[in-house]
Every structure is written in structure tokens, then in C-alpha cells.
Amino acid sequence: MIPKNTLCLWYDHDALEAAEFYARTFPDSAVGTVHRAPSDYPSGKEGDVLTVEFTVMGIPCIGLNGGPGVEHTIAFSFQVATDDQAETDRLWNAIVDNDGQESECGWCKDKWGLSWQITPRVLTEGYTSPDRAEAKRVFETMMQMRKIDVAAIEAARRG
């Protein structure tokens, strides 16, 4: 059954490789059906992978091999809530060490240019705390980080 709402992510030619990486890396993720082009099209030939159905942490997606010229931007990202430093490190490192790149405040990009926020739950709890002094300490600590350091965030929460 076709989901009512699906994220369509544009790739140059490697949607299947991306989907397989996401399925190996993130829980509750899988590669579904691979659809091949029924005829030649501007960025491919008959029989090439045209779309890939996959899920990322339960979110239905379609990877479209639409060809070059369309870039992902940080205006769209997956935000992944992690439970501890080990999970944060595993996911962050999987993305960055697979030809991705680091950014600030828990953000990174995968090798296809898609942005990810690897966000420990303690960070979100801290900067949204009703204790505004705590929220400020946590936020200011986060602003100095690339990958989030859970111990530093917990220390900022305590003051």
C-alpha cells in the first residue's frame, strides 16, 4: 500500500546506496522496493534504478535518482533523538566517517548532502527547561560544540 505522505529525496544516481546506508545505520530502517526505469530518461537509461522505497526510523521515504544539479540544503534535516553518548557517537561517526562532514551544534551532513541533527534527549530537555538559567547554560554549552558531548550538557544542566 502506498503511504499517504512520503518524503521524496533527490539523488544524483545513488539513491539505492544511500537507502542501504540508512538501513544499516539507523534503527527501524529498511530498504523496500527498487523500481527500475521502464525507458530511457534525461539522467538515465532503461533498467537503471529510478526510485527506491525505504524507511528511515519508521519514516517512509522514496529516493529518486533524478540526476545532477539538485542539492540538499540544511532547510531540511532528519533530527535523531539519542539516549546516551554511545548512541550519539555511533550515529554521528557513521555519518561523518562515511565521507560526511561535521557541522555545529550536533548537525552533520551525509555524503549525499542530506543534513542530520544527532540530538541527545538530555540536550533538548536542557534547553527547553522551565528553569531559564539552566536552559541558558545548556544552550550556551551546545553552541560551542560540533558533536554533542552528553557529559558537558549534563554538567551545564546542574550548573
C-alpha positions as a LaTeX table, in Angstrom:
\begin{tabular}{lrrr}
\hline
Residue & $x$ (\AA) & $y$ (\AA) & $z$ (\AA) \\
\hline
Met1 & 0.00 & 0.00 & 0.00 \\
Ile2 & 1.32 & 3.45 & $-0.92$ \\
Pro3 & 1.61 & 5.71 & 2.16 \\
Lys4 & $-0.44$ & 8.92 & 2.18 \\
Asn5 & 2.66 & 11.05 & 2.86 \\
Thr6 & 6.20 & 10.11 & 1.85 \\
Leu7 & 9.42 & 12.11 & 1.81 \\
Cys8 & 10.96 & 12.17 & $-1.64$ \\
Leu9 & 14.72 & 12.69 & $-1.54$ \\
Trp10 & 16.58 & 13.53 & $-4.75$ \\
Tyr11 & 19.88 & 11.81 & $-5.51$ \\
Asp12 & 22.15 & 12.14 & $-8.49$ \\
His13 & 22.42 & 8.39 & $-9.23$ \\
Asp14 & 22.96 & 6.61 & $-5.93$ \\
Ala15 & 19.60 & 6.50 & $-4.11$ \\
Leu16 & 19.98 & 2.77 & $-3.52$ \\
Glu17 & 23.41 & 3.20 & $-1.92$ \\
Ala18 & 22.00 & 5.93 & 0.35 \\
Ala19 & 18.98 & 3.84 & 1.32 \\
Glu20 & 21.19 & 0.85 & 2.13 \\
Phe21 & 23.45 & 3.06 & 4.30 \\
Tyr22 & 20.46 & 4.46 & 6.21 \\
Ala23 & 19.05 & 0.95 & 6.73 \\
Arg24 & 22.39 & $-0.29$ & 8.14 \\
Thr25 & 22.87 & 2.76 & 10.34 \\
Phe26 & 19.52 & 3.71 & 11.88 \\
Pro27 & 17.12 & 1.54 & 13.87 \\
Asp28 & 13.67 & 0.86 & 12.42 \\
Ser29 & 15.02 & 1.48 & 8.90 \\
Ala30 & 14.85 & $-0.73$ & 5.83 \\
Val31 & 15.13 & $-0.79$ & 2.07 \\
Gly32 & 11.91 & $-1.70$ & 0.31 \\
Thr33 & 11.12 & $-1.97$ & $-3.35$ \\
Val34 & 13.57 & $-0.84$ & $-6.01$ \\
His35 & 11.91 & 0.46 & $-9.18$ \\
Arg36 & 13.80 & 0.49 & $-12.45$ \\
Ala37 & 13.20 & 2.92 & $-15.28$ \\
Pro38 & 10.83 & 1.50 & $-17.91$ \\
Ser39 & 12.63 & 3.51 & $-20.61$ \\
Asp40 & 15.46 & 5.99 & $-21.06$ \\
Tyr41 & 15.09 & 9.32 & $-19.24$ \\
Pro42 & 17.18 & 12.50 & $-19.09$ \\
Ser43 & 19.58 & 11.25 & $-16.39$ \\
Gly44 & 19.48 & 7.51 & $-17.01$ \\
Lys45 & 18.76 & 4.53 & $-19.17$ \\
Glu46 & 16.07 & 1.90 & $-19.28$ \\
Gly47 & 16.68 & $-0.56$ & $-16.45$ \\
Asp48 & 18.60 & 1.89 & $-14.23$ \\
Val49 & 17.38 & 2.32 & $-10.65$ \\
Leu50 & 14.82 & 5.12 & $-10.84$ \\
Thr51 & 13.34 & 5.11 & $-7.33$ \\
Val52 & 13.93 & 3.24 & $-4.09$ \\
Glu53 & 11.31 & 2.88 & $-1.38$ \\
Phe54 & 12.86 & 2.89 & 2.09 \\
Thr55 & 12.19 & 3.88 & 5.67 \\
Val56 & 14.42 & 5.86 & 8.00 \\
Met57 & 13.48 & 5.31 & 11.65 \\
Gly58 & 9.93 & 4.49 & 10.60 \\
Ile59 & 9.56 & 7.46 & 8.22 \\
Pro60 & 8.60 & 6.39 & 4.68 \\
Cys61 & 10.90 & 7.79 & 2.00 \\
Ile62 & 11.48 & 7.49 & $-1.70$ \\
Gly63 & 14.92 & 8.02 & $-3.14$ \\
Leu64 & 14.71 & 9.42 & $-6.66$ \\
Asn65 & 17.69 & 9.16 & $-8.99$ \\
Gly66 & 16.84 & 12.43 & $-10.68$ \\
Gly67 & 20.32 & 13.29 & $-11.92$ \\
Pro68 & 22.78 & 16.06 & $-11.10$ \\
Gly69 & 22.00 & 19.67 & $-10.36$ \\
Val70 & 19.66 & 19.43 & $-7.36$ \\
Glu71 & 21.33 & 19.85 & $-3.99$ \\
His72 & 20.02 & 19.12 & $-0.50$ \\
Thr73 & 20.04 & 22.09 & 1.88 \\
Ile74 & 20.03 & 22.42 & 5.65 \\
Ala75 & 16.47 & 23.70 & 5.34 \\
Phe76 & 15.54 & 20.00 & 5.57 \\
Ser77 & 17.10 & 17.62 & 8.06 \\
Phe78 & 16.42 & 14.47 & 9.98 \\
Gln79 & 16.54 & 15.05 & 13.73 \\
Val80 & 17.52 & 11.91 & 15.63 \\
Ala81 & 16.93 & 11.84 & 19.39 \\
Thr82 & 19.63 & 9.75 & 21.06 \\
Asp83 & 19.58 & 8.28 & 24.55 \\
Asp84 & 23.26 & 8.46 & 25.52 \\
Gln85 & 26.79 & 9.28 & 24.37 \\
Ala86 & 27.36 & 5.83 & 22.88 \\
Glu87 & 24.34 & 6.15 & 20.57 \\
Thr88 & 25.25 & 9.75 & 19.74 \\
Asp89 & 28.81 & 8.72 & 18.86 \\
Arg90 & 27.71 & 5.70 & 16.82 \\
Leu91 & 25.28 & 7.63 & 14.63 \\
Trp92 & 27.41 & 10.78 & 14.29 \\
Asn93 & 30.52 & 8.77 & 13.43 \\
Ala94 & 28.65 & 6.55 & 10.96 \\
Ile95 & 27.61 & 9.65 & 9.01 \\
Val96 & 30.83 & 11.65 & 9.28 \\
Asp97 & 33.17 & 8.69 & 8.76 \\
Asn98 & 31.26 & 7.68 & 5.59 \\
Asp99 & 32.50 & 10.74 & 3.66 \\
Gly100 & 30.15 & 13.06 & 5.56 \\
Gln101 & 31.05 & 16.29 & 7.27 \\
Glu102 & 30.73 & 17.80 & 10.70 \\
Ser103 & 28.85 & 20.99 & 11.45 \\
Glu104 & 27.95 & 22.86 & 14.62 \\
Cys105 & 25.51 & 22.09 & 17.44 \\
Gly106 & 25.01 & 18.40 & 16.69 \\
Trp107 & 24.47 & 18.83 & 12.94 \\
Cys108 & 26.31 & 16.87 & 10.27 \\
Lys109 & 25.83 & 16.07 & 6.59 \\
Asp110 & 25.99 & 12.68 & 4.97 \\
Lys111 & 27.97 & 12.08 & 1.79 \\
Trp112 & 24.86 & 12.83 & $-0.28$ \\
Gly113 & 24.48 & 16.29 & 1.30 \\
Leu114 & 21.49 & 15.42 & 3.50 \\
Ser115 & 21.58 & 17.11 & 6.92 \\
Trp116 & 21.19 & 15.23 & 10.19 \\
Gln117 & 20.78 & 16.54 & 13.73 \\
Ile118 & 22.12 & 13.96 & 16.15 \\
Thr119 & 20.48 & 15.30 & 19.31 \\
Pro120 & 20.78 & 13.65 & 22.72 \\
Arg121 & 17.49 & 13.85 & 24.61 \\
Val122 & 19.31 & 15.47 & 27.57 \\
Leu123 & 20.17 & 18.41 & 25.29 \\
Thr124 & 16.55 & 19.02 & 24.29 \\
Glu125 & 15.40 & 18.60 & 27.89 \\
Gly126 & 18.06 & 21.09 & 28.99 \\
Tyr127 & 17.50 & 23.93 & 26.55 \\
Thr128 & 13.72 & 23.64 & 26.93 \\
Ser129 & 13.86 & 23.54 & 30.73 \\
Pro130 & 11.42 & 25.84 & 32.57 \\
Asp131 & 14.46 & 26.84 & 34.65 \\
Arg132 & 15.65 & 29.60 & 32.32 \\
Ala133 & 19.14 & 29.75 & 33.89 \\
Glu134 & 19.57 & 26.03 & 33.21 \\
Ala135 & 18.25 & 26.43 & 29.66 \\
Lys136 & 20.72 & 29.26 & 29.03 \\
Arg137 & 23.69 & 27.28 & 30.38 \\
Val138 & 22.80 & 24.26 & 28.26 \\
Phe139 & 22.21 & 26.34 & 25.14 \\
Glu140 & 25.48 & 28.25 & 25.51 \\
Thr141 & 27.37 & 24.99 & 26.08 \\
Met142 & 25.81 & 23.43 & 22.97 \\
Met143 & 26.70 & 26.46 & 20.85 \\
Gln144 & 30.40 & 25.64 & 21.36 \\
Met145 & 30.11 & 22.03 & 20.17 \\
Arg146 & 30.09 & 20.08 & 16.97 \\
Lys147 & 29.14 & 16.55 & 18.08 \\
Ile148 & 27.20 & 16.87 & 21.33 \\
Asp149 & 29.07 & 15.91 & 24.49 \\
Val150 & 26.44 & 14.45 & 26.82 \\
Ala151 & 28.60 & 14.81 & 29.96 \\
Ala152 & 29.18 & 18.51 & 29.25 \\
Ile153 & 25.45 & 19.06 & 28.71 \\
Glu154 & 24.63 & 17.24 & 31.95 \\
Ala155 & 27.19 & 19.40 & 33.79 \\
Ala156 & 25.63 & 22.55 & 32.32 \\
Arg157 & 22.21 & 21.38 & 33.49 \\
Arg158 & 23.49 & 21.01 & 37.02 \\
Gly159 & 25.20 & 24.41 & 36.90 \\
\hline
\end{tabular}
